[in-house]
Coordinates of C-alpha atoms in Angstrom, one line a residue:
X1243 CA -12.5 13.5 16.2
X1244 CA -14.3 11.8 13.3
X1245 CA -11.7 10.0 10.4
X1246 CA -12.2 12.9 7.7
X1247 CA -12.5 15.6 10.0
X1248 CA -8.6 16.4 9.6
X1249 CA -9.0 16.2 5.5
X1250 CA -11.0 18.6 4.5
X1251 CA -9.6 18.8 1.4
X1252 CA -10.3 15.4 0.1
X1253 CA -13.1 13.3 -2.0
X1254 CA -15.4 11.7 1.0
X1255 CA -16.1 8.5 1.1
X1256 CA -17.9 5.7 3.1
X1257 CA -15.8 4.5 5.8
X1258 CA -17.7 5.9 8.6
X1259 CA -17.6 2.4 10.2
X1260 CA -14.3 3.2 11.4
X1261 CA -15.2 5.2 14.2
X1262 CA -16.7 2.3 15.4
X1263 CA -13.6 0.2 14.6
X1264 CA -11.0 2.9 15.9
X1265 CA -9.2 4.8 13.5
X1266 CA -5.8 3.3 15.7
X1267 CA -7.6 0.1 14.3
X1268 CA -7.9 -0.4 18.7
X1269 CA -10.8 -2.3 18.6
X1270 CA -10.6 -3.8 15.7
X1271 CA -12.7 -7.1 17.0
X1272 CA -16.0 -4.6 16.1
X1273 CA -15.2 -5.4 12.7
X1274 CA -17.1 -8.8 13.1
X1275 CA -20.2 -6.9 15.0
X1276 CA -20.8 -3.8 12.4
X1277 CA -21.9 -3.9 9.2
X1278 CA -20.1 -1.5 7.4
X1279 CA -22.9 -1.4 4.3
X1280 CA -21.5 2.2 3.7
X1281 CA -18.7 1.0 1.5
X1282 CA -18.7 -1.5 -1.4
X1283 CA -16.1 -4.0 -0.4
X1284 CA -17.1 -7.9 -0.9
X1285 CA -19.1 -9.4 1.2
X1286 CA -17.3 -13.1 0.9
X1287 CA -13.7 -13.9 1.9
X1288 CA -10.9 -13.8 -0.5
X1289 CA -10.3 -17.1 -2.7
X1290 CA -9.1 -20.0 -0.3
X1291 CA -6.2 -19.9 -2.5
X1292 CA -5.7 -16.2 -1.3
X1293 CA -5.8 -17.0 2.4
X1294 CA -3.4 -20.0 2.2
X1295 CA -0.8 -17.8 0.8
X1296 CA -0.8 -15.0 3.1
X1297 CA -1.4 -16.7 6.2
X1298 CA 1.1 -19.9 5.3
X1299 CA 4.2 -17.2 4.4
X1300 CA 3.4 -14.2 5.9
X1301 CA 6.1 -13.5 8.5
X1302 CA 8.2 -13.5 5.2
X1303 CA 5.6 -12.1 3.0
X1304 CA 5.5 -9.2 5.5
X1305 CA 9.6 -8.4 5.9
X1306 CA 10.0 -9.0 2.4
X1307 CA 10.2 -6.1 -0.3
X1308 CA 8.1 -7.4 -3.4
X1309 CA 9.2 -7.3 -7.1
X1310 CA 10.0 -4.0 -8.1
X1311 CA 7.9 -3.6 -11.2
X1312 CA 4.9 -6.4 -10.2
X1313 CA 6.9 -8.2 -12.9
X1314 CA 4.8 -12.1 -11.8
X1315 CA 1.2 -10.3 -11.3
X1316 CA 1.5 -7.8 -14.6
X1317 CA 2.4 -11.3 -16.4
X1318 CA -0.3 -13.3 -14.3
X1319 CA -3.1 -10.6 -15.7
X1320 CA -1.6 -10.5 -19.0
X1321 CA -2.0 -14.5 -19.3
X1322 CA -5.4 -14.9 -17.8
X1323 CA -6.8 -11.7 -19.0
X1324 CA -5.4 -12.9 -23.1
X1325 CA -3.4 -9.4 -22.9
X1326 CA -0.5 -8.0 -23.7
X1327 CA 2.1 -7.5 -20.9
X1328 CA 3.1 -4.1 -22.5
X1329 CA -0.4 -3.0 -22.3
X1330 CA -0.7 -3.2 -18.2
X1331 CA 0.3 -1.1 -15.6
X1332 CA -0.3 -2.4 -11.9
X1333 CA -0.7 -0.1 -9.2
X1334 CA -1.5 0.1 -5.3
X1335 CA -5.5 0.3 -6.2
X1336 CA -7.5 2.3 -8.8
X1337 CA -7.4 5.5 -7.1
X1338 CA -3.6 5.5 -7.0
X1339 CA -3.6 5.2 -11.0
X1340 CA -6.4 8.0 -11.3
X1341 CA -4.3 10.2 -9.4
X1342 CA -0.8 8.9 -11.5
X1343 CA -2.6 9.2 -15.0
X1344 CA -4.9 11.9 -14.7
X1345 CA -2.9 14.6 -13.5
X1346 CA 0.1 13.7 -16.1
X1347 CA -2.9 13.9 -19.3
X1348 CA -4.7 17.0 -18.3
X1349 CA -4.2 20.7 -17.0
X1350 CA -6.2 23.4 -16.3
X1351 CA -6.7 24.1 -19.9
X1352 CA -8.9 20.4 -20.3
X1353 CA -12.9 20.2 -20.7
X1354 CA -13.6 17.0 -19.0
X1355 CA -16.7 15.4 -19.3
X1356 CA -18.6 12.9 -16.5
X1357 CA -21.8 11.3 -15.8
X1358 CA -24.1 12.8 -13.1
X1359 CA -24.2 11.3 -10.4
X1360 CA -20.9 9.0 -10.4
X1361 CA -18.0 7.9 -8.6
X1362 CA -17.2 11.5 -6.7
X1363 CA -13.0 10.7 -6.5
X1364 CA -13.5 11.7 -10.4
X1365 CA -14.7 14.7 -9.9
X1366 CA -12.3 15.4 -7.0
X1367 CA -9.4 14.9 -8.9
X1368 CA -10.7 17.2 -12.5
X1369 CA -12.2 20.2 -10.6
X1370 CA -10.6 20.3 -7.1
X1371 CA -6.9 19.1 -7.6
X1372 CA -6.3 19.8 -11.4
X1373 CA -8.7 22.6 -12.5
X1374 CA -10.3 21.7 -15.3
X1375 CA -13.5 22.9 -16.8
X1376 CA -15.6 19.9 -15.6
X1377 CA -18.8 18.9 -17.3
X1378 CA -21.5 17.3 -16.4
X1379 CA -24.2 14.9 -17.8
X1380 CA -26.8 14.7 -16.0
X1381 CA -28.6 10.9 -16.0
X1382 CA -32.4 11.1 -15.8
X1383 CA -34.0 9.7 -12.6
X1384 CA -37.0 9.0 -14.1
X1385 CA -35.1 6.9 -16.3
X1386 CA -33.4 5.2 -13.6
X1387 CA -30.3 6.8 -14.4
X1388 CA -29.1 4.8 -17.4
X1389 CA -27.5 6.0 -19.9
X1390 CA -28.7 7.3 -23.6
X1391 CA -25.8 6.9 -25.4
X1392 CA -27.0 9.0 -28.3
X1393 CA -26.7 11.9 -26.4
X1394 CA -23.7 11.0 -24.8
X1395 CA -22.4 11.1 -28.3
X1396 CA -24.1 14.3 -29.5
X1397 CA -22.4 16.0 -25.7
X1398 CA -19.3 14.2 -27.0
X1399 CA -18.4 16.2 -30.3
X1400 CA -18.6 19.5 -28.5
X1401 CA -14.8 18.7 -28.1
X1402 CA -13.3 16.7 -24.9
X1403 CA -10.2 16.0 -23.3
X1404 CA -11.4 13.3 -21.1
X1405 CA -14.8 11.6 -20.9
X1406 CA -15.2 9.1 -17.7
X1407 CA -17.4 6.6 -17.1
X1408 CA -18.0 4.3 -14.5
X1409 CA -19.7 0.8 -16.2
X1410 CA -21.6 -0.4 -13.8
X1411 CA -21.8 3.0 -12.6
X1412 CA -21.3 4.0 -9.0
X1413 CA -23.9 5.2 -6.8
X1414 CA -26.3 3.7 -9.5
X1415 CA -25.8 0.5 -10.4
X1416 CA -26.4 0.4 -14.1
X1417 CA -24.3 -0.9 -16.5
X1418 CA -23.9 -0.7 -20.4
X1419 CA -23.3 -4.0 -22.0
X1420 CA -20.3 -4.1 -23.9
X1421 CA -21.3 -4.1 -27.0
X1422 CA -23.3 -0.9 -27.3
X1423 CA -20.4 0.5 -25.4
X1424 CA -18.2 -0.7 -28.1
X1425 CA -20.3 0.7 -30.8
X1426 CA -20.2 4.3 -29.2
X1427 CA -16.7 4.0 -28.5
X1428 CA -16.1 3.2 -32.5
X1429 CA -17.8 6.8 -32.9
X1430 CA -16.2 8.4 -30.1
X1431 CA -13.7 11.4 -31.4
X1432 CA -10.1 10.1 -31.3
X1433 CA -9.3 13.6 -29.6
X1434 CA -11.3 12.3 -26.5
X1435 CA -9.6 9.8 -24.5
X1436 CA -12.3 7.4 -22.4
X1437 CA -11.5 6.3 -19.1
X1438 CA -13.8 3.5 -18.2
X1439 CA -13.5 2.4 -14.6
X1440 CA -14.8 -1.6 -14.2
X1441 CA -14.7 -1.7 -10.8
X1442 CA -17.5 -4.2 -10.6
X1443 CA -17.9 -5.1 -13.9
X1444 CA -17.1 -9.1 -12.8
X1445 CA -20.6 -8.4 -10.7
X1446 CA -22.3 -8.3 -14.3
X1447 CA -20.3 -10.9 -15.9
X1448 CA -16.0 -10.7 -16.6
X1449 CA -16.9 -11.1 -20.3
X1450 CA -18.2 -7.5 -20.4
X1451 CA -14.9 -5.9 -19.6
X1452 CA -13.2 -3.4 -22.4
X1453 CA -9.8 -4.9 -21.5
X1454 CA -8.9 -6.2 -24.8
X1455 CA -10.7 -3.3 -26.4
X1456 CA -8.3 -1.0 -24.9
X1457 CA -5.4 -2.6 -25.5
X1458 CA -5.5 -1.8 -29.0
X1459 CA -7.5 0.9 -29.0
X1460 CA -5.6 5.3 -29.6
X1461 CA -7.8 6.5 -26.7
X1462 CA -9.5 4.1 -24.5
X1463 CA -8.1 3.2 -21.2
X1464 CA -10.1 0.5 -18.9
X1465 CA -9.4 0.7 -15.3
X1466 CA -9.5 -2.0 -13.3
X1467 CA -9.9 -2.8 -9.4
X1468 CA -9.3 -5.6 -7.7
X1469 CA -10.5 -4.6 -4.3
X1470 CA -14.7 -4.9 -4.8
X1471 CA -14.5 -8.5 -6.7
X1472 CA -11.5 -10.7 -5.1
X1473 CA -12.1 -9.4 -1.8
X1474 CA -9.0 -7.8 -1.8
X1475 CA -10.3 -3.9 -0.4
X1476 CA -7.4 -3.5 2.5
X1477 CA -4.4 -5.0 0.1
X1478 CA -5.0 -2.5 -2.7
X1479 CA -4.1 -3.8 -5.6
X1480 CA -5.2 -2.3 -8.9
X1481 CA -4.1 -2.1 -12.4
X1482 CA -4.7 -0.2 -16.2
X1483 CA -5.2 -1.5 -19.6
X1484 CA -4.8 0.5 -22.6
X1485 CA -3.0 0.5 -26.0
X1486 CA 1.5 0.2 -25.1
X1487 CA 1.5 3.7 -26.0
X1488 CA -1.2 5.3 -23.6
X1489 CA 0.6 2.9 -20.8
X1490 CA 4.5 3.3 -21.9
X1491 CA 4.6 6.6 -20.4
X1492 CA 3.3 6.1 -17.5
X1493 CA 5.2 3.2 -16.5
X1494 CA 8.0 6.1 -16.0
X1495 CA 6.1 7.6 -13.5
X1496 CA 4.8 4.7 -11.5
X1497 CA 7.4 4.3 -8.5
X1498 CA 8.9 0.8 -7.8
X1499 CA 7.5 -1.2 -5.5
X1500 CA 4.0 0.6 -5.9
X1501 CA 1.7 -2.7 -4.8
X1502 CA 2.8 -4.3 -1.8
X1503 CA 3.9 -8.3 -1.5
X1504 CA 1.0 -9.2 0.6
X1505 CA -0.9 -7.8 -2.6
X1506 CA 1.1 -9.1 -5.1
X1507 CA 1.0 -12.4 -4.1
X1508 CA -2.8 -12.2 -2.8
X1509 CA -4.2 -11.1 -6.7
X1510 CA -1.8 -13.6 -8.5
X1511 CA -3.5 -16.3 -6.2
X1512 CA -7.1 -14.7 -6.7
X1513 CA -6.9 -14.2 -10.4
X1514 CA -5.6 -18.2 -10.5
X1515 CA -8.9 -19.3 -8.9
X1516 CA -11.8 -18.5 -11.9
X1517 CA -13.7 -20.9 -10.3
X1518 CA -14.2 -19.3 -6.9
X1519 CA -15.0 -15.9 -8.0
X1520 CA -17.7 -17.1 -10.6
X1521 CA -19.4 -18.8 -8.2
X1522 CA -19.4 -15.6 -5.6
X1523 CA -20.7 -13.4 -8.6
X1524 CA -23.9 -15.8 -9.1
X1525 CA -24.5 -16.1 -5.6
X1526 CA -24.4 -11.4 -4.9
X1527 CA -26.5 -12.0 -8.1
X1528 CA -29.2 -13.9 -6.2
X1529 CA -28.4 -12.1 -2.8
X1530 CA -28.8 -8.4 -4.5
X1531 CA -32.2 -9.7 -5.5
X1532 CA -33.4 -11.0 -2.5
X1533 CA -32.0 -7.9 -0.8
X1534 CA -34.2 -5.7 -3.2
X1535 CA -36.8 -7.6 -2.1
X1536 CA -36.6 -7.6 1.3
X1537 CA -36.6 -3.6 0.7
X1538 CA -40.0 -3.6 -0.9
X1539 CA -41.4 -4.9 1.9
X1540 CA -40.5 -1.6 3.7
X1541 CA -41.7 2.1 3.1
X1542 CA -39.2 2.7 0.6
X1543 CA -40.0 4.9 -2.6
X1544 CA -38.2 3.5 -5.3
X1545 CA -35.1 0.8 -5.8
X1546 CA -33.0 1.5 -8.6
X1547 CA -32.5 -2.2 -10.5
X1548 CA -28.4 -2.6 -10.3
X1549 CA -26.0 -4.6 -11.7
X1550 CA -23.0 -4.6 -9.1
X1551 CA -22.9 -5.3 -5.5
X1552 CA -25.3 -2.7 -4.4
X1553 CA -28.2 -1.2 -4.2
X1554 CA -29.2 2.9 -4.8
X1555 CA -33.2 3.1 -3.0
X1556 CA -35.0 6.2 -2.2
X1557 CA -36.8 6.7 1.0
X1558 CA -40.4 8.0 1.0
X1559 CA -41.1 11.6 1.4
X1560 CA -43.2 11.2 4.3
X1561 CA -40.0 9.2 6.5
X1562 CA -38.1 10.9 8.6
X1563 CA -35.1 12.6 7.7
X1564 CA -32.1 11.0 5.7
X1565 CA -29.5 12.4 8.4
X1566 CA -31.5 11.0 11.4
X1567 CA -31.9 7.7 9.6
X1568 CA -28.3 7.1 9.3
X1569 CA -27.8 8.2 13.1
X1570 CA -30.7 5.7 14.2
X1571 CA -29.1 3.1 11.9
X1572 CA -25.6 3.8 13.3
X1573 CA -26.9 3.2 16.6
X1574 CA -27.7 -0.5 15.6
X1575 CA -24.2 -1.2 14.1
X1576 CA -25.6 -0.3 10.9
X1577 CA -23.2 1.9 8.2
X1578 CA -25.0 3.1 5.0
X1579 CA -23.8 5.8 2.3
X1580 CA -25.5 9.2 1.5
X1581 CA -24.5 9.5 -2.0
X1582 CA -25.8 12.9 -2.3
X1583 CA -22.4 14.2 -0.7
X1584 CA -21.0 13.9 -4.4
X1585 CA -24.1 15.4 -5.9
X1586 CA -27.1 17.5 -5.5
X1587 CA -28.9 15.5 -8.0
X1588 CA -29.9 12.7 -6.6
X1589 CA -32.2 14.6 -3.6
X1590 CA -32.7 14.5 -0.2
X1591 CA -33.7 10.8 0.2
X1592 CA -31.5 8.7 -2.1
X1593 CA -29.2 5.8 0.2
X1594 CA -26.9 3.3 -1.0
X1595 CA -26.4 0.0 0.9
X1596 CA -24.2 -2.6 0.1
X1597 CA -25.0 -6.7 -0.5
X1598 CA -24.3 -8.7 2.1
X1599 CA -24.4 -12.3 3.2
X1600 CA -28.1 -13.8 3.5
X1601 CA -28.2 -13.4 7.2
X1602 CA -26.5 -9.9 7.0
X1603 CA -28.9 -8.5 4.4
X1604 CA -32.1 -10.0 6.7
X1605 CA -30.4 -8.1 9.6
X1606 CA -30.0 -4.6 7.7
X1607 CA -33.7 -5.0 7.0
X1608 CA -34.7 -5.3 10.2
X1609 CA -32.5 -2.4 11.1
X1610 CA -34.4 -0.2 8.6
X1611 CA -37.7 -1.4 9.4
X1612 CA -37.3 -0.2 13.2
X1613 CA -35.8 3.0 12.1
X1614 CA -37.7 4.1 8.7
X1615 CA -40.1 5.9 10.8

């Protein structure tokens, strides 16, 4: 039995790797054999810092129950992110606080609007769980999906609830630099509350984050990941910024101890170590253009030009088809995402892979050269 086969009432998501792994986590030394490019997780090792924490304490890491309210990592991201404590709420991963803030501002009754194609857990949670009357805009692919803010704004002030977007956006790639973000969000109706998700936005550079925008902004929320840029995927640790009054009542709702101590103490140690993580962003930089590179060299239609950790291509029409790709590629230990599954737009060929090391990315290549055809 396949992981997801016993959810059928959930968002899907990569992870197929697993059923290579063991979903009992038996064989769990496949992990250093696979290359599980269907998800977006970092390809580097968690700060140094990270790893001497965990493994130096952990017997007591592990027995110990953490801080109730994440009192030491709210105050760590409030000092190195220049915020305000009062405008943080921590949480085990972004999808937990999706779930914890979404369903407490909107009912059935709310017109939500989202960018087509993105993250599908969006979507999920609007139509599927909640029942709103969700909206889409569609991104043009001839475009390469990004998006015309001028009419996102004229879709806008036909009245939302919620608008969502994912900056860079995910399956995509494409990012909106902060300032023209800004300058919509200054004409954005104060009815509408934004949701941005950054989940990579440290990918594109930390200094295009909304964070402080938020925090004094009526109806902008930013919410942030830690799991894609720390390296910090199986700790899930996440958190919100917004204005104290968007994020006071939800602290009510978030339960105590809702991040873990291995992940408490794993992101105060990450977000302590600038250094590291600059120097990991430059180097996926570099790595996510070679990698687009070496997929120019192979019958592939069209790479979308990304700003995060992956990669969105298109195979040609001519190739065989998407579904036995995946299975040849699967074969050779290789994982990759169909991000269709969240959207008919994108067509029958459209694949995401994730950036690996140097070594790694030369060995998917090879994969999809022998199995293109």
């Amino acid at each position: 039995m396949r992981q997801n086969d016993t959810f059928q009432d959930v968002c899907f998501h990569g992870g197929a790797f697993f059923d290579a792994v063991g979903v009992e986590f038996e064989n769990l030394q496949r992990g250093a054999e696979i290359i599980n490019a269907d998800v977006l997780d970092a390809w580097f090792p968690p700060s140094p810092r990270v790893v001497h924490q965990l493994q130096e304490y952990l017997p007591w890491i592990a027995r110990t129950s953490p801080p109730t309210n994440c009192e030491g990592l709210v105050a760590t991201i409030a000092r190195c992110r220049a915020l305000p404590p009062e405008s943080i709420l921590a949480g085990a991963g972004s999808s937990t606080l999706m779930f914890l803030a979404l369903r407490e501002w909107l009912n059935a009754s709310s017109r939500v609007l989202l960018l087509d194609p993105t993250y599908g857990e969006y979507a999920h949670i609007c139509d599927r769980i909640i029942g709103c009357q969700v909206d889409r805009f569609p991104l043009n692919p001839d475009e390469d999906f990004q998006v015309d803010l001028d009419k996102l704004a004229d879709q806008l002030s036909m009245g939302y609830d919620l608008l969502v977007l994912v900056n860079p956006n995910n399956p995509t790639g494409r990012h909106i630099a902060r300032k023209e973000l800004e300058n919509f969000l200054d004409c954005a109706p104060q009815s509408t509350m934004v949701w941005i998700d950054e989940a990579y936005i440290d990918y594109v550079r930390p200094a295009e984050s909304l964070e402080s925008y938020a925090a004094s902004s009526a109806n902008v929320i930013v919410c942030k990941s830690m799991s894609k840029a720390y390296a910090l995927s199986g700790l899930r640790v996440g958190y919100l910024c917004g204005h104290p009054q968007v994020i006071g009542p939800l602290l009510q709702l978030n339960p105590p101890w809702a991040v873990s101590l291995p992940g408490q103490v794993a992101a105060v140690a990450a977000l302590q170590d600038v250094e590291y993580y600059q120097e990991r962003y430059h180097e996926t930089m570099l790595l996510r253009r070679e990698l687009a590179g070496d997929l120019t060299s192979l019958p592939v239609a069209r790479i979308v030009p990304g700003a995060a950790n992956f990669l969105l291509f298109y195979l040609p029409e001519e190739s065989c088809s998407k579904a036995e790709l995946l299975e040849r590629c699967k074969q050779q230990g290789l994982f990759l995402r169909d991000p269709s599954a969240t959207t008919p737009w994108l067509g029958p060929k459209a694949l995401r892979i994730a950036v690996k090391n140097k070594v790694t990315n030369k060995r998917m290549t090879q994969v999809l050269h022998d199995s293109v055809w």
